[in-house]
mmCIF file of C-alpha atoms and ligand atoms in Angstrom:
data_model
loop_
_atom_site.group_PDB
_atom_site.id
_atom_site.type_symbol
_atom_site.label_atom_id
_atom_site.label_comp_id
_atom_site.label_asym_id
_atom_site.label_seq_id
_atom_site.Cartn_x
_atom_site.Cartn_y
_atom_site.Cartn_z
ATOM 1 C CA MET A 1 78.137 149.132 56.473
ATOM 2 C CA ALA A 2 78.630 152.874 56.297
ATOM 3 C CA LYS A 3 81.617 154.213 58.204
ATOM 4 C CA LEU A 4 80.502 156.335 61.127
ATOM 5 C CA PRO A 5 82.057 159.761 61.307
ATOM 6 C CA SER A 6 84.131 159.847 64.479
ATOM 7 C CA TYR A 7 82.465 163.014 65.787
ATOM 8 C CA LEU A 8 79.173 161.161 66.093
ATOM 9 C CA PRO A 9 78.829 160.209 69.760
ATOM 10 C CA MET A 10 77.825 156.651 70.488
ATOM 11 C CA ARG A 11 77.772 155.184 73.970
ATOM 12 C CA VAL A 12 79.875 152.018 74.078
ATOM 13 C CA PRO A 13 79.851 150.216 77.441
ATOM 14 C CA LEU A 14 82.756 148.009 78.473
ATOM 15 C CA LEU A 15 80.369 145.081 78.895
ATOM 16 C CA ASP A 16 76.691 144.770 78.033
ATOM 17 C CA LEU A 17 74.794 141.690 79.191
ATOM 18 C CA SER A 18 71.359 142.879 78.049
ATOM 19 C CA GLU A 19 71.418 140.978 74.744
ATOM 20 C CA GLN A 20 72.400 137.759 76.522
ATOM 21 C CA HIS A 21 69.571 138.259 79.017
ATOM 22 C CA ARG A 22 67.076 138.950 76.249
ATOM 23 C CA ALA A 23 68.053 135.750 74.470
ATOM 24 C CA LEU A 24 68.267 133.489 77.540
ATOM 25 C CA GLY A 25 65.950 135.276 79.979
ATOM 26 C CA ASP A 26 63.246 132.628 79.802
ATOM 27 C CA SER A 27 65.529 129.682 80.473
ATOM 28 C CA ILE A 28 67.316 131.568 83.269
ATOM 29 C CA ARG A 29 64.002 132.409 84.941
ATOM 30 C CA GLN A 30 62.868 128.808 84.474
ATOM 31 C CA ALA A 31 66.064 127.537 86.120
ATOM 32 C CA ALA A 32 65.521 129.859 89.098
ATOM 33 C CA ASN A 33 61.831 128.904 89.326
ATOM 34 C CA ASP A 34 62.691 125.198 89.368
ATOM 35 C CA VAL A 35 64.906 125.765 92.398
ATOM 36 C CA LEU A 36 62.234 127.808 94.191
ATOM 37 C CA ALA A 37 59.690 125.079 93.494
ATOM 38 C CA SER A 38 62.028 122.332 94.694
ATOM 39 C CA GLY A 39 62.691 124.016 98.024
ATOM 40 C CA ARG A 40 66.315 122.798 97.916
ATOM 41 C CA PHE A 41 68.676 125.749 98.041
ATOM 42 C CA ILE A 42 71.985 124.324 99.254
ATOM 43 C CA LEU A 43 74.122 121.575 97.672
ATOM 44 C CA GLY A 44 71.263 119.771 95.975
ATOM 45 C CA PRO A 45 70.805 118.181 92.543
ATOM 46 C CA LYS A 46 71.463 121.422 90.598
ATOM 47 C CA VAL A 47 74.935 121.806 92.073
ATOM 48 C CA LYS A 48 75.660 118.129 91.339
ATOM 49 C CA ALA A 49 74.417 118.479 87.755
ATOM 50 C CA PHE A 50 76.436 121.634 87.116
ATOM 51 C CA GLU A 51 79.569 120.022 88.585
ATOM 52 C CA LYS A 52 79.056 117.115 86.215
ATOM 53 C CA ALA A 53 78.551 119.456 83.259
ATOM 54 C CA MET A 54 81.770 121.302 84.129
ATOM 55 C CA CYS A 55 83.671 117.996 84.311
ATOM 56 C CA ALA A 56 82.451 117.181 80.811
ATOM 57 C CA TYR A 57 83.154 120.662 79.468
ATOM 58 C CA CYS A 58 86.748 120.757 80.768
ATOM 59 C CA SER A 59 87.492 117.017 80.549
ATOM 60 C CA ALA A 60 88.238 117.167 84.265
ATOM 61 C CA PRO A 61 87.745 114.119 86.516
ATOM 62 C CA HIS A 62 86.330 116.101 89.471
ATOM 63 C CA ALA A 63 84.559 119.412 89.983
ATOM 64 C CA VAL A 64 83.564 121.058 93.260
ATOM 65 C CA GLY A 65 81.149 123.992 93.181
ATOM 66 C CA VAL A 66 82.040 126.821 95.550
ATOM 67 C CA SER A 67 80.823 130.274 96.528
ATOM 68 C CA SER A 68 83.327 132.340 94.480
ATOM 69 C CA GLY A 69 86.671 132.242 92.721
ATOM 70 C CA THR A 70 88.294 133.659 95.820
ATOM 71 C CA ASP A 71 86.795 130.976 98.060
ATOM 72 C CA ALA A 72 87.870 128.352 95.515
ATOM 73 C CA LEU A 73 91.508 129.269 96.072
ATOM 74 C CA LEU A 74 91.025 129.556 99.821
ATOM 75 C CA ALA A 75 89.561 126.037 99.934
ATOM 76 C CA ILE A 76 92.358 124.644 97.719
ATOM 77 C CA LEU A 77 95.083 126.139 99.912
ATOM 78 C CA MET A 78 93.368 124.832 103.059
ATOM 79 C CA ALA A 79 92.858 121.364 101.600
ATOM 80 C CA LEU A 80 96.529 121.201 100.610
ATOM 81 C CA GLY A 81 97.498 122.163 104.150
ATOM 82 C CA ILE A 82 99.236 125.334 103.020
ATOM 83 C CA GLY A 83 99.432 128.018 105.704
ATOM 84 C CA ARG A 84 101.768 129.520 108.261
ATOM 85 C CA GLY A 85 105.400 128.782 107.481
ATOM 86 C CA ASP A 86 104.744 128.366 103.752
ATOM 87 C CA ALA A 87 105.312 130.573 100.709
ATOM 88 C CA VAL A 88 103.349 130.638 97.441
ATOM 89 C CA ILE A 89 104.586 132.100 94.158
ATOM 90 C CA THR A 90 102.214 134.169 92.054
ATOM 91 C CA THR A 91 101.999 137.168 89.735
ATOM 92 C CA PRO A 92 101.888 140.771 90.962
ATOM 93 C CA TYR A 93 99.894 141.796 87.870
ATOM 94 C CA THR A 94 96.405 140.464 88.512
ATOM 95 C CA PHE A 95 93.332 140.797 90.674
ATOM 96 C CA PHE A 96 94.003 140.916 94.416
ATOM 97 C CA ALA A 97 92.303 137.608 95.306
ATOM 98 C CA ILE A 98 95.281 135.281 94.898
ATOM 99 C CA ALA A 99 97.845 137.115 97.003
ATOM 100 C CA GLY A 100 95.016 138.021 99.385
ATOM 101 C CA CYS A 101 94.083 134.367 100.029
ATOM 102 C CA VAL A 102 97.725 133.333 100.417
ATOM 103 C CA ALA A 103 98.296 136.067 103.001
ATOM 104 C CA ARG A 104 94.991 135.388 104.764
ATOM 105 C CA ILE A 105 95.911 131.770 105.565
ATOM 106 C CA GLY A 106 99.220 132.987 106.988
ATOM 107 C CA ALA A 107 101.495 132.084 104.076
ATOM 108 C CA ARG A 108 103.796 134.504 102.288
ATOM 109 C CA PRO A 109 103.084 135.580 98.705
ATOM 110 C CA LEU A 110 106.261 135.611 96.584
ATOM 111 C CA PHE A 111 105.928 137.537 93.359
ATOM 112 C CA ALA A 112 107.525 136.852 89.976
ATOM 113 C CA ASP A 113 107.313 139.344 87.091
ATOM 114 C CA ILE A 114 105.281 138.968 83.898
ATOM 115 C CA ASP A 115 106.049 138.478 80.227
ATOM 116 C CA PRO A 116 105.395 141.848 78.537
ATOM 117 C CA ALA A 117 103.803 140.197 75.474
ATOM 118 C CA THR A 118 101.244 137.977 77.242
ATOM 119 C CA TYR A 119 100.992 139.788 80.633
ATOM 120 C CA ASN A 120 101.169 136.336 82.233
ATOM 121 C CA ILE A 121 103.739 135.251 84.810
ATOM 122 C CA ARG A 122 107.085 134.503 83.089
ATOM 123 C CA PRO A 123 108.356 130.954 83.772
ATOM 124 C CA SER A 124 111.991 132.087 83.920
ATOM 125 C CA ALA A 125 110.995 134.767 86.457
ATOM 126 C CA ILE A 126 109.576 132.049 88.719
ATOM 127 C CA GLN A 127 112.832 130.165 88.519
ATOM 128 C CA GLU A 128 114.789 133.346 89.302
ATOM 129 C CA CYS A 129 112.427 134.048 92.195
ATOM 130 C CA ILE A 130 113.070 130.619 93.719
ATOM 131 C CA GLU A 131 116.833 130.675 93.149
ATOM 132 C CA LYS A 132 117.182 134.202 94.495
ATOM 133 C CA ASN A 133 114.897 133.970 97.526
ATOM 134 C CA SER A 134 115.336 130.399 98.686
ATOM 135 C CA ARG A 135 117.741 127.507 98.995
ATOM 136 C CA LEU A 136 117.411 123.751 98.811
ATOM 137 C CA ASP A 137 116.997 122.266 102.282
ATOM 138 C CA THR A 138 118.191 118.812 103.322
ATOM 139 C CA ASP A 139 114.587 117.560 103.271
ATOM 140 C CA GLY A 140 114.396 118.297 99.542
ATOM 141 C CA THR A 141 112.188 121.388 99.848
ATOM 142 C CA TRP A 142 113.082 124.975 98.984
ATOM 143 C CA LYS A 143 113.109 127.349 101.946
ATOM 144 C CA THR A 144 113.085 131.132 101.901
ATOM 145 C CA LYS A 145 115.513 133.214 103.979
ATOM 146 C CA ASN A 146 112.805 133.400 106.654
ATOM 147 C CA GLY A 147 112.581 129.624 106.725
ATOM 148 C CA GLU A 148 109.275 129.387 104.853
ATOM 149 C CA LYS A 149 108.750 126.356 102.681
ATOM 150 C CA VAL A 150 107.995 127.251 99.043
ATOM 151 C CA ARG A 151 104.940 125.045 98.512
ATOM 152 C CA ALA A 152 102.988 126.110 95.477
ATOM 153 C CA MET A 153 102.638 128.417 92.513
ATOM 154 C CA VAL A 154 99.429 130.021 91.318
ATOM 155 C CA PRO A 155 99.751 131.236 87.731
ATOM 156 C CA VAL A 156 96.840 133.326 86.437
ATOM 157 C CA HIS A 157 95.607 132.944 82.855
ATOM 158 C CA LEU A 158 95.123 136.673 82.513
ATOM 159 C CA PHE A 159 92.538 138.250 80.191
ATOM 160 C CA GLY A 160 91.681 134.798 78.747
ATOM 161 C CA LEU A 161 95.085 133.574 77.552
ATOM 162 C CA CYS A 162 96.752 130.532 79.126
ATOM 163 C CA CYS A 163 100.165 130.783 80.748
ATOM 164 C CA GLU A 164 103.039 128.723 79.331
ATOM 165 C CA MET A 165 101.824 125.681 81.227
ATOM 166 C CA ASP A 166 104.361 123.217 79.812
ATOM 167 C CA ALA A 167 107.223 125.320 81.161
ATOM 168 C CA LEU A 168 105.412 125.909 84.464
ATOM 169 C CA ARG A 169 104.759 122.181 84.900
ATOM 170 C CA GLU A 170 108.461 121.515 84.452
ATOM 171 C CA ILE A 171 109.423 124.134 87.035
ATOM 172 C CA ALA A 172 106.779 122.810 89.441
ATOM 173 C CA GLU A 173 108.298 119.349 89.196
ATOM 174 C CA ARG A 174 111.874 120.550 89.482
ATOM 175 C CA TYR A 175 111.180 122.536 92.665
ATOM 176 C CA ARG A 176 108.445 120.203 93.970
ATOM 177 C CA LEU A 177 105.689 122.811 93.935
ATOM 178 C CA VAL A 178 101.967 122.256 93.697
ATOM 179 C CA LEU A 179 100.607 123.900 90.557
ATOM 180 C CA ILE A 180 97.255 125.669 91.000
ATOM 181 C CA GLU A 181 95.697 127.422 88.001
ATOM 182 C CA ASP A 182 93.685 130.601 88.372
ATOM 183 C CA ALA A 183 91.394 130.215 85.375
ATOM 184 C CA ALA A 184 88.892 132.836 86.587
ATOM 185 C CA GLN A 185 89.252 134.809 83.336
ATOM 186 C CA ALA A 186 90.016 131.903 81.023
ATOM 187 C CA ILE A 187 87.197 129.367 81.105
ATOM 188 C CA GLY A 188 87.406 127.393 77.838
ATOM 189 C CA ALA A 189 90.851 128.666 76.794
ATOM 190 C CA GLU A 190 93.127 125.935 75.437
ATOM 191 C CA PHE A 191 96.805 125.138 75.590
ATOM 192 C CA PRO A 192 98.853 122.397 73.859
ATOM 193 C CA PHE A 193 99.889 120.538 77.001
ATOM 194 C CA GLY A 194 102.169 117.605 76.229
ATOM 195 C CA GLU A 195 100.223 115.177 74.052
ATOM 196 C CA ARG A 196 96.826 116.753 74.542
ATOM 197 C CA ILE A 197 95.082 120.028 73.999
ATOM 198 C CA ALA A 198 94.050 120.953 77.509
ATOM 199 C CA LYS A 199 91.486 123.397 78.776
ATOM 200 C CA ALA A 200 92.475 126.055 81.293
ATOM 201 C CA GLY A 201 92.207 124.720 84.828
ATOM 202 C CA THR A 202 93.099 121.097 84.019
ATOM 203 C CA MET A 203 96.895 121.270 83.778
ATOM 204 C CA GLY A 204 97.822 121.546 87.442
ATOM 205 C CA GLU A 205 96.909 119.716 90.640
ATOM 206 C CA ALA A 206 93.851 121.967 90.824
ATOM 207 C CA GLY A 207 92.324 124.829 88.877
ATOM 208 C CA PHE A 208 89.501 127.213 89.593
ATOM 209 C CA PHE A 209 86.950 129.423 87.892
ATOM 210 C CA SER A 210 84.957 132.444 88.947
ATOM 211 C CA PHE A 211 81.392 133.022 87.784
ATOM 212 C CA TYR A 212 81.302 136.629 88.951
ATOM 213 C CA PRO A 213 78.617 138.237 86.753
ATOM 214 C CA SER A 214 81.093 139.959 84.410
ATOM 215 C CA LYS A 215 83.174 136.824 83.757
ATOM 216 C CA ASN A 216 82.782 134.937 80.449
ATOM 217 C CA LEU A 217 80.325 132.595 82.186
ATOM 218 C CA GLY A 218 78.563 134.763 84.727
ATOM 219 C CA ALA A 219 76.141 133.856 87.519
ATOM 220 C CA ALA A 220 73.434 136.136 88.897
ATOM 221 C CA GLY A 221 75.681 136.802 91.882
ATOM 222 C CA ASP A 222 78.832 135.183 93.237
ATOM 223 C CA ALA A 223 79.846 131.631 92.361
ATOM 224 C CA GLY A 224 82.935 129.575 91.597
ATOM 225 C CA MET A 225 84.198 126.096 90.739
ATOM 226 C CA ILE A 226 87.279 124.004 91.431
ATOM 227 C CA VAL A 227 88.403 121.236 89.075
ATOM 228 C CA CYS A 228 91.014 118.616 89.924
ATOM 229 C CA GLY A 229 92.265 115.191 88.918
ATOM 230 C CA ASP A 230 92.768 113.601 92.320
ATOM 231 C CA GLU A 231 89.753 112.030 93.970
ATOM 232 C CA GLU A 232 91.151 112.380 97.475
ATOM 233 C CA LEU A 233 91.726 116.106 96.952
ATOM 234 C CA ALA A 234 88.188 116.485 95.584
ATOM 235 C CA GLN A 235 86.811 114.774 98.685
ATOM 236 C CA LYS A 236 88.868 117.023 100.951
ATOM 237 C CA LEU A 237 87.627 120.089 99.080
ATOM 238 C CA ARG A 238 84.025 118.989 99.617
ATOM 239 C CA THR A 239 84.706 118.669 103.323
ATOM 240 C CA PHE A 240 86.446 122.047 103.576
ATOM 241 C CA ARG A 241 83.538 123.582 101.637
ATOM 242 C CA GLU A 242 81.262 122.708 104.579
ATOM 243 C CA HIS A 243 83.256 123.675 107.664
ATOM 244 C CA GLY A 244 85.304 120.476 107.565
ATOM 245 C CA MET A 245 82.178 118.558 108.515
ATOM 246 C CA GLU A 246 81.820 114.798 107.871
ATOM 247 C CA PRO A 247 79.300 113.524 108.822
ATOM 248 C CA ARG A 248 77.045 116.388 109.852
ATOM 249 C CA TYR A 249 78.213 118.218 112.998
ATOM 250 C CA PHE A 250 81.444 116.256 113.250
ATOM 251 C CA HIS A 251 84.382 118.475 112.311
ATOM 252 C CA HIS A 252 87.775 116.968 111.497
ATOM 253 C CA VAL A 253 89.376 120.070 110.062
ATOM 254 C CA ILE A 254 88.622 123.794 110.121
ATOM 255 C CA GLY A 255 87.079 124.746 106.812
ATOM 256 C CA GLY A 256 84.549 127.405 105.946
ATOM 257 C CA ASN A 257 81.239 128.050 104.246
ATOM 258 C CA PHE A 258 82.365 127.910 100.621
ATOM 259 C CA ARG A 259 79.147 126.459 99.180
ATOM 260 C CA LEU A 260 77.722 127.122 95.745
ATOM 261 C CA ASP A 261 74.008 128.044 95.792
ATOM 262 C CA GLU A 262 71.527 125.786 93.977
ATOM 263 C CA ILE A 263 69.994 128.779 92.244
ATOM 264 C CA GLN A 264 73.365 129.912 90.861
ATOM 265 C CA ALA A 265 74.222 126.367 89.761
ATOM 266 C CA ALA A 266 70.902 126.090 87.932
ATOM 267 C CA ILE A 267 71.421 129.412 86.139
ATOM 268 C CA LEU A 268 75.006 128.555 85.228
ATOM 269 C CA ALA A 269 73.973 125.146 83.899
ATOM 270 C CA ALA A 270 71.418 126.870 81.668
ATOM 271 C CA LYS A 271 74.120 129.190 80.304
ATOM 272 C CA LEU A 272 77.015 126.734 79.929
ATOM 273 C CA PRO A 273 75.847 125.306 76.556
ATOM 274 C CA TYR A 274 76.322 128.779 75.018
ATOM 275 C CA LEU A 275 79.821 129.369 76.319
ATOM 276 C CA GLU A 276 81.703 128.072 73.244
ATOM 277 C CA LYS A 277 79.581 130.214 70.950
ATOM 278 C CA TRP A 278 80.223 133.269 73.132
ATOM 279 C CA ALA A 279 83.966 132.590 73.175
ATOM 280 C CA ALA A 280 83.977 132.368 69.374
ATOM 281 C CA ALA A 281 82.064 135.662 69.183
ATOM 282 C CA ARG A 282 84.567 137.319 71.535
ATOM 283 C CA ARG A 283 87.378 136.030 69.314
ATOM 284 C CA ALA A 284 85.678 137.383 66.203
ATOM 285 C CA ALA A 285 85.299 140.760 67.920
ATOM 286 C CA ALA A 286 88.995 140.694 68.859
ATOM 287 C CA ASP A 287 89.916 139.870 65.254
ATOM 288 C CA PHE A 288 87.828 142.799 64.105
ATOM 289 C CA TYR A 289 89.567 145.177 66.539
ATOM 290 C CA GLY A 290 92.897 143.851 65.281
ATOM 291 C CA SER A 291 92.127 144.454 61.634
ATOM 292 C CA GLU A 292 90.542 147.875 62.250
ATOM 293 C CA LEU A 293 93.451 149.028 64.413
ATOM 294 C CA SER A 294 95.898 147.873 61.765
ATOM 295 C CA ARG A 295 93.858 149.421 58.935
ATOM 296 C CA SER A 296 93.917 152.737 60.787
ATOM 297 C CA GLY A 297 97.703 152.533 61.058
ATOM 298 C CA LEU A 298 97.445 152.311 64.849
ATOM 299 C CA THR A 299 99.329 149.061 65.337
ATOM 300 C CA GLU A 300 102.600 150.972 65.003
ATOM 301 C CA ARG A 301 101.856 152.807 68.245
ATOM 302 C CA ILE A 302 99.591 150.343 69.989
ATOM 303 C CA ALA A 303 100.358 146.756 70.966
ATOM 304 C CA THR A 304 97.357 144.467 70.435
ATOM 305 C CA PRO A 305 96.861 141.259 72.485
ATOM 306 C CA CYS A 306 99.274 138.355 72.032
ATOM 307 C CA GLU A 307 98.199 136.070 69.195
ATOM 308 C CA SER A 308 101.212 133.803 69.185
ATOM 309 C CA TYR A 309 99.287 130.705 70.348
ATOM 310 C CA ARG A 310 97.033 130.843 67.326
ATOM 311 C CA ASN A 311 99.163 128.615 65.131
ATOM 312 C CA ARG A 312 99.493 125.777 67.600
ATOM 313 C CA GLY A 313 96.458 123.868 66.410
ATOM 314 C CA LEU A 314 94.141 125.416 68.963
ATOM 315 C CA THR A 315 90.515 126.296 68.397
ATOM 316 C CA ASN A 316 90.234 128.405 71.534
ATOM 317 C CA HIS A 317 93.693 129.921 71.759
ATOM 318 C CA HIS A 318 92.283 132.949 73.613
ATOM 319 C CA VAL A 319 88.827 133.562 75.094
ATOM 320 C CA TYR A 320 89.230 137.350 75.302
ATOM 321 C CA HIS A 321 87.732 137.955 78.710
ATOM 322 C CA GLN A 322 89.304 141.360 78.098
ATOM 323 C CA TYR A 323 90.723 142.998 74.984
ATOM 324 C CA VAL A 324 93.746 144.811 76.361
ATOM 325 C CA ILE A 325 95.973 147.129 74.377
ATOM 326 C CA ARG A 326 99.248 148.752 75.365
ATOM 327 C CA ALA A 327 99.008 152.400 74.369
ATOM 328 C CA PRO A 328 101.273 155.444 74.640
ATOM 329 C CA MET A 329 99.786 158.289 76.737
ATOM 330 C CA ARG A 330 97.322 155.781 78.149
ATOM 331 C CA ASP A 331 95.655 158.056 80.701
ATOM 332 C CA ALA A 332 95.051 160.868 78.193
ATOM 333 C CA LEU A 333 93.696 158.339 75.690
ATOM 334 C CA ARG A 334 91.333 157.018 78.337
ATOM 335 C CA GLU A 335 90.083 160.523 79.080
ATOM 336 C CA HIS A 336 89.568 161.184 75.392
ATOM 337 C CA LEU A 337 87.583 157.950 75.004
ATOM 338 C CA ALA A 338 85.476 158.820 78.050
ATOM 339 C CA LYS A 339 84.558 162.126 76.380
ATOM 340 C CA ARG A 340 83.518 160.092 73.344
ATOM 341 C CA GLU A 341 81.398 157.911 75.708
ATOM 342 C CA VAL A 342 83.587 154.887 75.161
ATOM 343 C CA GLU A 343 83.927 153.073 78.464
ATOM 344 C CA THR A 344 87.350 151.562 79.175
ATOM 345 C CA ALA A 345 89.050 150.025 82.212
ATOM 346 C CA ILE A 346 92.519 149.674 83.640
ATOM 347 C CA TYR A 347 93.399 146.126 84.698
ATOM 348 C CA TYR A 348 95.329 146.739 86.944
ATOM 349 C CA PRO A 349 96.533 150.233 87.871
ATOM 350 C CA LEU A 350 98.944 149.114 90.618
ATOM 351 C CA GLY A 351 101.106 145.991 90.984
ATOM 352 C CA LEU A 352 100.243 143.924 94.047
ATOM 353 C CA HIS A 353 103.792 144.371 95.366
ATOM 354 C CA GLU A 354 103.044 148.102 95.689
ATOM 355 C CA GLN A 355 99.693 147.715 97.473
ATOM 356 C CA LYS A 356 99.602 149.286 100.894
ATOM 357 C CA CYS A 357 98.363 146.124 102.613
ATOM 358 C CA PHE A 358 101.410 144.211 101.348
ATOM 359 C CA ALA A 359 103.988 146.741 102.535
ATOM 360 C CA TYR A 360 105.048 144.190 105.185
ATOM 361 C CA LEU A 361 106.312 141.901 102.417
ATOM 362 C CA GLY A 362 109.154 144.354 101.855
ATOM 363 C CA TYR A 363 108.850 144.860 98.118
ATOM 364 C CA LYS A 364 109.478 148.261 96.559
ATOM 365 C CA LYS A 365 108.772 150.149 93.363
ATOM 366 C CA GLY A 366 111.112 148.919 90.635
ATOM 367 C CA ASP A 367 111.087 145.288 91.797
ATOM 368 C CA PHE A 368 108.827 144.142 88.943
ATOM 369 C CA PRO A 369 109.454 146.500 86.014
ATOM 370 C CA GLU A 370 107.234 144.724 83.469
ATOM 371 C CA THR A 371 104.308 144.687 85.878
ATOM 372 C CA GLU A 372 104.802 148.376 86.602
ATOM 373 C CA ARG A 373 105.095 149.206 82.903
ATOM 374 C CA ALA A 374 101.924 147.244 82.092
ATOM 375 C CA ALA A 375 100.076 148.927 84.966
ATOM 376 C CA SER A 376 100.836 152.326 83.445
ATOM 377 C CA GLU A 377 100.413 151.478 79.751
ATOM 378 C CA THR A 378 97.527 149.049 79.290
ATOM 379 C CA LEU A 379 93.880 149.765 78.613
ATOM 380 C CA ALA A 380 90.920 147.417 78.211
ATOM 381 C CA LEU A 381 88.558 148.260 75.358
ATOM 382 C CA PRO A 382 84.881 147.235 75.317
ATOM 383 C CA ILE A 383 84.378 143.580 74.411
ATOM 384 C CA TYR A 384 81.518 141.108 74.818
ATOM 385 C CA PRO A 385 80.056 138.452 72.504
ATOM 386 C CA GLU A 386 77.303 140.643 71.041
ATOM 387 C CA ILE A 387 79.298 143.869 70.619
ATOM 388 C CA PRO A 388 78.160 145.467 67.330
ATOM 389 C CA ARG A 389 80.827 146.011 64.670
ATOM 390 C CA GLU A 390 79.684 149.667 64.340
ATOM 391 C CA ALA A 391 80.451 150.182 68.018
ATOM 392 C CA GLN A 392 83.914 148.680 67.602
ATOM 393 C CA ARG A 393 84.566 150.818 64.546
ATOM 394 C CA TYR A 394 83.528 153.867 66.559
ATOM 395 C CA VAL A 395 85.946 152.847 69.338
ATOM 396 C CA VAL A 396 88.821 152.502 66.854
ATOM 397 C CA ASP A 397 87.917 155.787 65.130
ATOM 398 C CA SER A 398 87.937 157.493 68.514
ATOM 399 C CA VAL A 399 91.360 156.012 69.293
ATOM 400 C CA ALA A 400 92.658 157.136 65.890
ATOM 401 C CA GLU A 401 91.278 160.623 66.474
ATOM 402 C CA PHE A 402 93.267 160.847 69.706
ATOM 403 C CA TYR A 403 96.598 160.058 68.067
ATOM 404 C CA ARG A 404 96.049 162.345 65.065
HETATM 405 C C1 PLP B 501 87.489 137.448 89.270
HETATM 406 C C2 PLP B 501 88.808 136.915 89.596
HETATM 407 C C3 PLP B 501 89.068 136.211 90.778
HETATM 408 C C4 PLP B 501 88.101 136.148 91.925
HETATM 409 O O1 PLP B 501 86.896 135.628 91.639
HETATM 410 P P1 PLP B 501 85.629 136.004 92.558
HETATM 411 O O2 PLP B 501 84.590 135.049 92.080
HETATM 412 O O3 PLP B 501 85.286 137.424 92.291
HETATM 413 O O4 PLP B 501 86.002 135.776 93.966
HETATM 414 C C5 PLP B 501 90.307 135.641 90.961
HETATM 415 N N1 PLP B 501 91.267 135.758 90.036
HETATM 416 C C6 PLP B 501 91.073 136.457 88.901
HETATM 417 C C7 PLP B 501 92.176 136.542 87.912
HETATM 418 C C8 PLP B 501 89.847 137.060 88.642
HETATM 419 O O5 PLP B 501 89.693 137.769 87.529
#
C-alpha cells in the first residue's frame, strides 16, 4: 500500500458503524421485524434468548437483561440492599454512571486512584482508601468516619482491559466487600482468574454490560445486561427490574422500570455471534497503531495502551473499546488532529472527585494525582473493527507531523 503524504486530508471518524450496518443490515431489520410481527415488546422470548446467549458467551450462570448499563448498576445496588448509611469504593477516572448511581441511592462514593499504566483502579489504592478512611467495627465491618458501612467496590475495566481481578478479589474478601464489575467497555475481555481464564463480568458477585450504540456490542438505542453466579441474586434482580413486583401488582420491594426491550434484545442477539471477530479486528487495529507509532519514532514521547496481559495465555487480553494514548501537549495535538480531520476524544477530561455535583463529598484537586494526570494527558484515537489501515496510517502521520 502506498504511503499517504500527510498533507493529504482524509476524514477519520472516531467510530464508524456504517460498514457493520451494511454487512448486518438485513439480519438486524429481520430481527426487528420479527418482534413487530410477534406483538410482544416487553420481556418476551427475545429477551430470554439473548440472556441465554450471554450466559453461554460469558460462561455465566445467570443473566438479566436491563434497560442500560447505568440501570444495571442501580438494580444491583438495590438488590444487594446498598443505600443510605453505606459507602462504595470506585474509580474517579471513568464515566459518571457508577458514582452517580451510588450517590443516587443515598450511599457515599469513596474514590481510589488509578494505575498510570492501565488507567484502572489500583488494588493497593483501594486498600489505602479503606485503611485511611475507615476502621474495623466490632461487628466485623469497616466503617467510615461518618459511620457509613463500606459495603462494596465497583472496579471498571476501562477502555477494554480488565482490572487486576485476582488482587481485587483478595481485598474484597479481606474487607468483606461485595465485588461488582463494570464491564461496560470490556465485553469479551479475559483475565487469568485463579485456575480459569475468565471473561469480564464473571469474577465478582455481579457484573454488568452496556449496549449503548457506541459500545463494542451496540444496540439500536439503550440496553444493558447483568451477569451473576447466585440464583437468588438473579431472582431478586428480575424482581427489582419490574418495580419489585411478584406476582403482578404485588410489590415487596421498591424497584424500578429497568427492563430490556424485546426489539433491542433481538438486534443484540443477531449481532452477538460477530463480537469475537470484531474484538480480534480491534486488536489487529491496535497492533497496527502500535507498530506504526513505533516505526515513526513516536513511542519515545507517547505511551501506547498497556499490553502487559498479552503473555498470560489470553486470547482476548484487551478488547480495545478505545485506543488511548498518553501524549505530551495533548490539547494542542488534539487541535492539530482536528485540523487534519482526525476525530479524537478525551476520556475523561475531569476526575469525578472534581465534578461540581460531588463537591459535597469533600474531595479536592490533588487528591488523586494519577487520575488528574491521565485526565490532562490522554487522548483516544479512532478505532473500530473495520477501520482501514490507510486511515490509521494517516492518523499516525498526522501525529508525527505535530511533533516534528
Ligand atoms: C457506557 C458506560 C456505562 C453506562 O452505560 P449506559 O448503558 O450508557 O447507561 C457505565 N460505565 C462505563 C465504564 C461505561 O463506559
